[in-house]
Amino acid sequence: MRSTLAAWAAPCFGERVVDDGTLLISELVTNAVVHAGTSVDVVCRLDAGLVIEVSDHHPARVVREDRGDEGGRGLHLVAALSDEWGITYRRDRKTVWCRIDLDHEEEETAVVPPRRAPEAQLLAPALVPARSRSDAEWISRGSASFLAEASDLLAGQLDEDNVASLAAQLLVPRLADWSAVWLHPTGGVPRLSRVWHCSEARIDALHTALEKAPPEPTTRPGARRTDWPAAEDAPDEEGGALTVPLIAAGRCHGTLLLGRAGQEGLSDDLIHFVEDFGRRVALALSTARQYARQAMISTVLQRGLLPPATGRIPGVEHAVIYEPLAGDWVGGDFYDLFPAGDGRWCFALGDVCGNGPEAASLTGIARPVLRLLAREGYGVSDVLDRLNKALADEAATALIGETAAWDGGPPRFLSLLYGEIVPYAPGYGARCTLASAGHPLPLALRPDGAVRTAAAPQMLLGISDNARYTSESFDLAPGDTLLCVTDGVTERRRGRRQFDDDDGLAAVLRGCAGLSAEKVAERIRQAVYDYDDAPPTDDLALLVLRAQ
């Protein structure tokens, strides 16, 4: 920056402008890197003073309200050293700008460089707000672009407080000197979520003044003029203030407030424009709250589909990794591990043909039936026979068909690896009996690194109620490991190849000899993720049992 200023002027700018500009660039770049985490563009130019622009490429990440975090000074320093500053949002970036007025002597000697080619200004005709232009003229020229870009930015927010923060910052300083958003939770007390002021040093006082008069939720649309808040730092300040109910789908999600100091106040053109802006904010709030509700439902369902925590199996250590596909409410994969009485421990690893909530509905049928049969004393093959008939029952078929209709797909079937393990005396391992119904076959690992398949393939559950299943029994000697996985592991893709092509899973397991059950599980998981740079496209679940 010093080199640039030296090239622009003879003599150079005064030390005040150079020193303050250097410090402001350092502060703005630091904030952009820390909070946005993207590359940063820095521009210095002359436009009624020295203008500094620092842009990041994460416009949806709003400027944080908490100041002084991580050892920095936030925007206090910007407000203190610059004569004017603000924030401009574009489709692909966010710019924090500030202007330092030149001393009189500097203005006479400065050689203004050629102006840059005009950019397509998406949210305002210029970075530095100029209200000499009438509201009517700005609205006729820039409002459509402003609203389009604002809608895009707001639509990307799935947290209601982020929506409120972004909405307040979009209005200041282009259209108002300050803005605030109250949120109205269902059946709750209104909460002042965000306050923004063109002078950051005044935010706290304005926040305190606004909190004294929370607005009443209303479903009557339309902006209304309101009293100017009497803040302690400016008790005699006056201007035009506005309150806008944020209504979507017949419900008031919050209230937007804004104000413009001075005699000109808020024109009718601006009020109509803010009402239009408020409808977009209300829609974004409604979407964010719907997402939050769905996320809560997903969490509740997820917990309900996970088995309760189990205690330690005598003589056998175990480890489980269960990762539903990102973005789905619940996974189509499931696992279970539970005591069944008489010294037996039963385990299951299943996979519905599909994923998401429709797949989880079948999981909700399978697990309780499986547990009930196991605790009634049925053996492994008998459990699969009866579970298969239960899935083929008319009631189950109706439910499965109904959920399948959500996406137009076929009825859901279930692959299942089910077994029971009976520990011997301490130090002597355990007896394992298991069967695989259309599921990836389990692998057994010996301490010397030898790997073998531990079951034979059989038909999927739910296809035919006449199917009959058989089981196999074998000993797990101390140090032996049994690995059970779903096809989210074996069918992990990289181009045309899959993770388990050419016995890839067995090759990774062979290198796990001597590891604990937990380390074996993590080694397999990491190998699956490392197989391709792209994220997984299916649920992932694996169960490891190791005899001691």
XYZ file of C-alpha atoms in Angstrom:
548
model
C 0.000 0.000 0.000
C 2.845 2.383 0.809
C 4.345 1.763 -2.634
C 0.995 2.398 -4.275
C 0.458 5.681 -2.450
C 3.979 6.818 -3.261
C 3.305 6.237 -6.961
C 0.063 8.199 -6.816
C 1.284 11.391 -5.185
C 4.178 13.840 -5.129
C 4.969 14.415 -2.346
C 3.640 11.261 -0.642
C 0.558 11.237 1.497
C 0.937 12.392 5.054
C 1.971 9.903 7.677
C -1.524 9.864 9.222
C -3.155 8.495 6.089
C -0.356 6.017 5.407
C -0.122 4.716 8.972
C -3.868 4.523 9.534
C -4.409 2.898 6.139
C -1.748 0.277 6.827
C -3.282 -0.575 10.182
C -6.800 -0.769 8.740
C -5.727 -3.112 5.945
C -4.009 -5.364 8.484
C -7.102 -5.472 10.681
C -9.592 -6.075 7.856
C -7.504 -8.782 6.203
C -7.021 -10.538 9.553
C -10.762 -10.499 10.239
C -11.542 -11.804 6.737
C -9.078 -14.661 6.983
C -10.138 -15.670 10.503
C -13.906 -15.452 10.059
C -14.443 -16.202 6.350
C -11.600 -18.645 5.757
C -11.266 -17.833 2.041
C -8.787 -16.001 -0.132
C -8.917 -12.239 0.298
C -8.862 -9.422 -2.263
C -7.496 -6.004 -1.246
C -8.137 -2.817 -3.233
C -6.897 0.727 -2.527
C -8.267 3.649 -4.536
C -8.885 7.367 -4.377
C -12.520 8.431 -4.294
C -13.181 11.514 -2.138
C -10.416 10.173 0.085
C -8.404 6.964 0.411
C -10.797 4.040 0.065
C -9.745 0.568 1.225
C -11.790 -2.479 0.249
C -11.158 -5.970 1.650
C -13.298 -8.709 0.089
C -13.683 -12.370 1.008
C -15.518 -15.063 -0.938
C -17.918 -16.249 1.743
C -20.826 -13.767 1.471
C -23.193 -16.003 3.403
C -20.988 -15.810 6.499
C -22.151 -12.611 8.117
C -19.885 -10.236 9.995
C -19.783 -11.412 13.583
C -21.414 -9.305 16.258
C -19.090 -10.374 19.074
C -16.150 -8.019 18.999
C -12.702 -8.394 20.422
C -12.694 -12.173 19.984
C -9.506 -14.108 19.335
C -7.383 -11.212 20.501
C -8.535 -8.845 17.741
C -10.417 -5.581 17.909
C -13.221 -6.491 15.543
C -14.518 -3.416 13.731
C -13.943 -0.986 16.601
C -10.626 0.012 15.045
C -12.237 0.535 11.652
C -14.894 2.795 13.153
C -12.313 4.748 15.147
C -9.769 5.418 12.379
C -11.921 5.810 9.279
C -14.238 8.650 8.377
C -16.803 6.295 6.863
C -17.108 2.528 6.541
C -19.598 -0.170 5.699
C -20.229 -3.640 4.321
C -21.425 -4.598 0.848
C -22.726 -8.053 -0.063
C -22.496 -9.481 -3.559
C -23.405 -12.856 -4.993
C -19.879 -14.218 -4.705
C -18.206 -12.056 -2.083
C -18.556 -9.764 0.896
C -16.627 -6.471 1.060
C -15.796 -4.436 4.138
C -14.735 -0.960 3.054
C -13.594 2.201 4.777
C -12.621 5.718 3.697
C -9.990 7.983 5.190
C -10.423 11.670 4.295
C -7.238 13.353 3.055
C -5.744 16.381 4.780
C -6.215 19.681 2.900
C -2.562 19.825 1.870
C -2.670 16.266 0.667
C -5.730 16.923 -1.464
C -3.874 19.713 -3.311
C -0.843 17.554 -4.141
C -2.464 14.197 -4.720
C -2.457 12.898 -8.263
C -5.598 10.838 -8.631
C -4.915 7.605 -10.559
C -7.155 6.508 -13.423
C -10.470 5.168 -12.155
C -11.074 1.479 -12.446
C -13.489 0.211 -15.032
C -16.931 0.316 -13.442
C -18.033 -3.014 -11.963
C -21.527 -4.453 -11.983
C -22.641 -3.221 -8.571
C -25.055 -5.842 -7.311
C -26.294 -4.322 -4.101
C -25.633 -0.617 -4.477
C -24.535 1.844 -7.161
C -21.304 2.449 -5.201
C -19.459 0.921 -2.287
C -19.470 4.210 -0.421
C -23.105 5.050 0.299
C -24.273 8.408 -1.005
C -27.741 9.471 0.029
C -27.710 12.605 -2.017
C -29.362 10.428 -4.602
C -33.092 10.265 -3.869
C -34.730 7.116 -2.598
C -36.988 7.049 -5.629
C -34.038 7.186 -8.038
C -32.099 4.481 -6.205
C -35.129 2.226 -5.948
C -35.847 2.584 -9.664
C -32.241 1.766 -10.589
C -30.827 -0.524 -7.898
C -33.669 -2.086 -5.948
C -34.281 -5.072 -8.234
C -30.613 -6.067 -8.090
C -30.516 -5.501 -4.327
C -33.562 -7.693 -3.707
C -32.356 -10.454 -6.017
C -28.963 -10.653 -4.335
C -30.479 -10.329 -0.874
C -32.838 -13.224 -1.617
C -29.932 -15.424 -2.712
C -27.924 -14.616 0.404
C -30.832 -15.072 2.789
C -31.879 -18.349 1.165
C -28.469 -19.801 1.995
C -28.976 -19.361 5.747
C -30.397 -22.262 7.741
C -30.076 -20.634 11.158
C -32.606 -17.974 12.157
C -30.033 -15.839 13.982
C -27.843 -15.795 10.871
C -30.862 -14.675 8.834
C -31.481 -11.857 11.316
C -27.835 -10.825 11.307
C -27.567 -10.764 7.535
C -30.858 -8.887 7.127
C -29.729 -6.141 9.500
C -26.347 -5.759 7.824
C -27.825 -5.591 4.334
C -29.802 -2.460 5.195
C -26.992 -0.498 6.888
C -25.603 1.887 5.724
C -27.127 1.826 2.227
C -30.736 2.413 3.324
C -30.638 3.155 7.054
C -28.337 4.293 9.847
C -29.341 1.391 12.064
C -31.357 -1.781 11.876
C -32.481 -4.508 14.271
C -34.380 -7.794 14.108
C -36.590 -9.255 16.830
C -37.441 -12.951 16.624
C -40.808 -14.287 17.807
C -40.588 -17.982 18.752
C -43.804 -19.966 18.832
C -45.328 -19.582 22.273
C -42.189 -17.838 23.517
C -41.000 -14.375 24.447
C -39.724 -12.066 21.653
C -35.930 -12.014 21.490
C -33.740 -9.217 20.123
C -31.468 -11.249 17.871
C -29.420 -8.634 16.041
C -28.687 -4.895 16.197
C -26.531 -3.155 13.613
C -25.478 0.503 13.405
C -23.386 2.369 10.862
C -21.238 3.412 13.825
C -20.280 0.177 15.529
C -19.422 1.979 18.758
C -23.123 2.807 19.158
C -24.474 -0.728 18.800
C -24.497 -1.539 22.520
C -26.392 1.630 23.515
C -28.937 1.096 20.741
C -29.338 -2.552 21.794
C -30.117 -1.465 25.344
C -32.661 1.121 24.173
C -34.477 -1.308 21.858
C -34.675 -4.049 24.481
C -36.857 -1.824 26.645
C -39.730 -1.977 24.155
C -40.137 -5.408 22.544
C -42.695 -5.375 19.702
C -45.881 -7.392 19.856
C -46.180 -10.139 17.222
C -48.836 -9.350 14.633
C -50.146 -11.022 11.518
C -51.254 -7.703 10.038
C -48.852 -6.962 7.166
C -47.412 -3.584 6.346
C -44.692 -1.318 7.716
C -45.547 1.247 10.362
C -43.709 4.331 11.501
C -42.589 4.151 15.111
C -40.888 6.244 17.762
C -37.172 6.891 17.539
C -35.383 4.938 20.333
C -33.770 7.160 22.954
C -30.267 5.715 23.276
C -28.068 6.857 26.155
C -25.177 7.853 23.891
C -27.412 10.158 21.796
C -30.503 11.109 23.853
C -31.466 14.046 21.616
C -31.000 12.339 18.260
C -34.068 12.231 16.052
C -35.046 10.704 12.750
C -37.492 8.406 11.042
C -37.955 4.871 12.412
C -39.896 1.982 10.966
C -41.191 -1.375 12.218
C -41.950 -4.167 9.739
C -43.626 -7.431 10.833
C -41.945 -10.433 9.237
C -44.915 -12.554 8.188
C -44.807 -15.759 6.168
C -47.532 -18.397 5.778
C -49.835 -16.433 8.053
C -47.403 -16.404 10.967
C -45.281 -13.611 12.413
C -41.715 -14.884 12.684
C -40.195 -11.624 13.848
C -40.061 -7.859 13.513
C -37.626 -5.762 11.505
C -36.793 -2.269 12.773
C -34.741 0.398 11.058
C -34.083 4.069 11.350
C -32.546 6.954 9.453
C -31.306 9.956 11.427
C -31.950 13.528 10.377
C -34.824 15.514 8.997
C -35.216 13.670 5.703
C -36.432 10.558 7.533
C -37.940 7.667 5.591
C -39.727 8.349 2.319
C -42.827 6.487 1.206
C -40.833 4.914 -1.637
C -38.330 3.532 0.850
C -41.086 2.193 3.116
C -42.645 0.219 0.254
C -39.229 -1.119 -0.681
C -38.474 -2.211 2.905
C -41.826 -4.030 3.044
C -40.754 -6.012 -0.011
C -37.396 -6.728 1.604
C -39.170 -7.793 4.811
C -41.198 -10.417 2.953
C -37.961 -12.034 1.791
C -36.541 -11.978 5.312
C -39.745 -13.546 6.655
C -39.579 -16.333 4.083
C -35.925 -17.010 5.001
C -36.835 -17.138 8.700
C -39.689 -19.535 7.986
C -37.354 -21.795 6.002
C -34.675 -21.700 8.700
C -37.187 -22.610 11.401
C -38.634 -25.416 9.313
C -35.122 -26.757 8.813
C -34.456 -26.537 12.555
C -37.663 -28.465 13.286
C -36.792 -31.133 10.757
C -33.267 -31.387 12.146
C -34.719 -31.874 15.625
C -37.075 -34.574 14.328
C -34.144 -36.217 12.586
C -32.153 -36.223 15.811
C -35.044 -37.749 17.766
C -35.593 -40.434 15.123
C -31.887 -41.116 14.923
C -31.655 -41.669 18.667
C -34.718 -43.881 18.567
C -33.204 -46.056 15.841
C -29.899 -46.452 17.651
C -29.765 -49.243 20.219
C -29.184 -48.326 23.845
C -25.627 -48.462 25.092
C -24.501 -51.962 25.991
C -22.207 -53.061 28.732
C -18.993 -54.954 28.218
C -19.300 -58.474 26.804
C -17.312 -60.805 29.080
C -14.180 -61.902 27.246
C -15.034 -59.981 24.045
C -14.282 -56.365 23.193
C -16.387 -54.630 20.574
C -16.425 -51.417 18.537
C -19.109 -49.867 16.334
C -18.971 -47.144 13.688
C -22.302 -45.879 12.374
C -22.461 -42.941 9.948
C -25.717 -42.228 8.070
C -25.360 -40.547 4.722
C -24.908 -36.773 5.229
C -28.166 -34.898 4.712
C -30.528 -37.809 5.305
C -32.901 -37.738 8.261
C -31.884 -41.203 9.386
C -29.873 -43.991 7.855
C -30.940 -47.170 6.085
C -28.115 -49.012 7.865
C -28.574 -50.147 11.456
C -26.822 -52.245 14.070
C -27.711 -53.867 17.369
C -25.836 -55.579 20.184
C -27.691 -56.812 23.256
C -27.757 -59.563 25.929
C -30.358 -62.261 25.203
C -30.108 -64.289 28.417
C -28.403 -67.571 29.329
C -24.983 -66.025 28.674
C -25.826 -65.216 25.039
C -25.087 -61.889 23.380
C -26.777 -61.191 20.062
C -25.564 -58.822 17.367
C -26.977 -57.616 14.061
C -25.892 -55.422 11.211
C -28.585 -54.587 8.679
C -29.071 -52.531 5.561
C -32.400 -51.537 4.021
C -32.239 -51.310 0.217
C -32.183 -47.507 0.153
C -31.621 -44.724 2.651
C -33.452 -41.861 4.303
C -36.715 -41.864 6.299
C -38.507 -44.400 4.091
C -35.670 -46.873 4.662
C -35.656 -46.127 8.377
C -39.326 -47.114 8.638
C -38.336 -50.685 7.825
C -35.545 -50.502 10.392
C -38.181 -49.564 12.940
C -39.978 -52.849 12.188
C -36.945 -55.126 12.064
C -35.090 -54.291 15.270
C -37.862 -54.815 17.852
C -38.973 -58.060 16.154
C -35.392 -59.306 16.140
C -34.881 -58.481 19.826
C -38.161 -60.084 20.832
C -37.375 -63.338 19.010
C -33.835 -63.514 20.377
C -34.976 -63.023 23.962
C -37.640 -65.685 23.490
C -34.773 -68.123 23.013
C -34.917 -68.669 19.253
C -31.652 -69.602 17.557
C -29.982 -67.652 14.763
C -31.619 -69.457 11.821
C -35.044 -69.451 13.509
C -34.793 -65.707 14.149
C -34.126 -65.048 10.454
C -36.980 -67.331 9.384
C -39.482 -65.567 11.601
C -38.199 -62.075 10.873
C -38.483 -62.842 7.173
C -42.130 -63.868 7.631
C -42.809 -60.775 9.732
C -41.475 -58.542 6.941
C -43.645 -60.375 4.404
C -46.766 -59.997 6.575
C -49.620 -57.934 5.105
C -49.312 -55.157 7.662
C -45.571 -54.816 7.140
C -45.964 -55.019 3.386
C -48.539 -52.224 3.476
C -46.213 -49.993 5.485
C -43.192 -50.765 3.311
C -45.169 -50.172 0.137
C -46.526 -46.913 1.516
C -43.079 -45.581 2.351
C -41.737 -46.738 -1.002
C -44.415 -44.675 -2.711
C -42.730 -41.518 -1.354
C -40.101 -41.722 -4.065
C -41.872 -44.022 -6.525
C -39.476 -46.890 -5.814
C -40.110 -50.593 -5.218
C -40.878 -52.099 -1.783
C -37.930 -52.104 0.601
C -36.045 -55.293 1.391
C -33.557 -55.938 4.154
C -30.099 -57.455 4.145
C -29.054 -58.677 7.574
C -26.053 -60.231 9.237
C -27.250 -61.717 12.518
C -25.453 -63.799 15.096
C -24.981 -64.676 18.727
C -21.802 -65.013 20.722
C -21.340 -67.047 23.906
C -18.107 -66.301 25.777
C -16.135 -69.199 27.233
C -14.248 -68.886 30.485
C -11.972 -65.815 30.660
C -9.001 -66.223 28.341
C -10.573 -68.988 26.232
C -12.410 -66.900 23.620
C -16.037 -67.393 22.594
C -18.415 -69.472 20.497
C -19.983 -67.581 17.590
C -23.017 -68.573 15.508
C -24.145 -66.364 12.625
C -25.964 -66.163 9.292
C -25.961 -63.688 6.418
C -29.169 -62.856 4.554
C -28.128 -61.015 1.411
C -25.516 -59.085 3.393
C -21.780 -58.520 2.786
C -20.097 -61.546 4.312
C -18.243 -61.174 7.619
C -14.477 -61.653 7.780
C -12.527 -63.387 10.540
C -8.957 -62.283 11.287
C -6.433 -64.449 13.131
C -3.517 -62.969 15.120
C -1.074 -64.155 12.416
C -2.875 -62.015 9.777
C -4.836 -64.811 8.087
C -8.289 -63.711 6.907
C -11.252 -65.930 5.955
C -14.912 -65.530 5.126
C -17.025 -66.495 8.133
C -20.464 -67.152 6.579
C -22.232 -68.288 3.403
C -24.473 -66.009 1.292
C -28.264 -66.399 1.529
C -31.393 -64.614 0.260
C -32.435 -61.102 1.300
C -35.149 -60.837 3.941
C -38.639 -59.864 2.831
C -38.524 -61.289 -0.683
C -40.232 -64.616 -0.047
C -41.987 -65.902 3.064
C -40.986 -69.456 2.046
C -37.252 -68.837 2.408
C -35.373 -70.921 4.971
C -32.116 -69.809 6.543
C -29.175 -71.753 7.975
C -26.436 -70.669 10.383
C -22.780 -71.532 10.953
C -20.910 -71.903 14.250
C -17.200 -71.522 14.964
C -14.839 -70.557 17.759
C -13.226 -67.152 18.187
C -9.905 -67.909 19.869
C -8.226 -65.227 21.987
C -6.911 -62.558 19.610
C -9.318 -63.493 16.784
C -11.345 -60.628 15.294
C -14.708 -60.719 13.504
C -15.453 -57.818 11.136
C -19.035 -57.127 9.997
C -19.776 -54.296 7.530
C -22.550 -52.925 5.341
C -22.258 -52.279 1.607
C -21.417 -48.668 2.362
C -17.959 -50.112 3.047
C -17.624 -52.817 0.388
C -19.215 -50.798 -2.435
C -17.399 -47.515 -1.868
C -16.604 -46.392 -5.414
C -13.655 -44.813 -7.190
C -14.521 -44.510 -10.844
C -15.593 -47.972 -11.987
C -13.900 -49.802 -9.136
C -15.217 -50.620 -5.663
C -13.380 -50.792 -2.374
C -13.817 -54.566 -2.064
C -12.753 -55.407 -5.614
C -9.969 -57.997 -5.537
C -10.663 -58.584 -1.827
C -9.720 -55.031 -0.913
C -11.464 -55.195 2.463
C -9.640 -58.389 3.401
C -6.330 -56.778 2.436
C -6.926 -53.839 4.774
C -8.129 -56.151 7.565
C -5.011 -58.288 7.178
C -2.948 -55.286 8.230
C -4.972 -54.910 11.443
C -3.594 -58.042 13.151
C -2.866 -57.367 16.790
C -4.973 -54.181 16.964
C -7.803 -53.613 19.426
C -11.407 -53.704 18.216
C -11.620 -49.901 18.333
C -8.429 -49.457 16.300
C -9.534 -52.037 13.751
C -12.833 -50.174 13.277
C -11.094 -46.845 12.841
C -8.500 -48.331 10.444
C -11.281 -49.712 8.211
C -13.241 -46.470 8.344
C -10.223 -44.391 7.362
C -9.398 -46.749 4.489
C -12.956 -46.327 3.167
C -12.701 -42.527 3.258
C -9.194 -42.539 1.739
C -10.305 -44.738 -1.162
C -11.681 -41.730 -3.053
C -11.575 -37.944 -2.705
C -15.351 -37.657 -3.121
C -17.473 -38.047 0.024
C -19.321 -41.356 0.596
C -22.623 -41.810 -1.216
C -24.142 -44.432 1.093
C -24.652 -45.050 4.794
C -21.677 -46.641 6.512
C -21.789 -49.083 9.421
C -19.351 -51.634 10.784
C -19.119 -53.826 13.881
C -15.922 -55.357 15.220
C -15.846 -58.215 17.807
C -12.485 -59.351 19.202
C -12.064 -62.300 21.570
C -9.736 -61.801 24.523
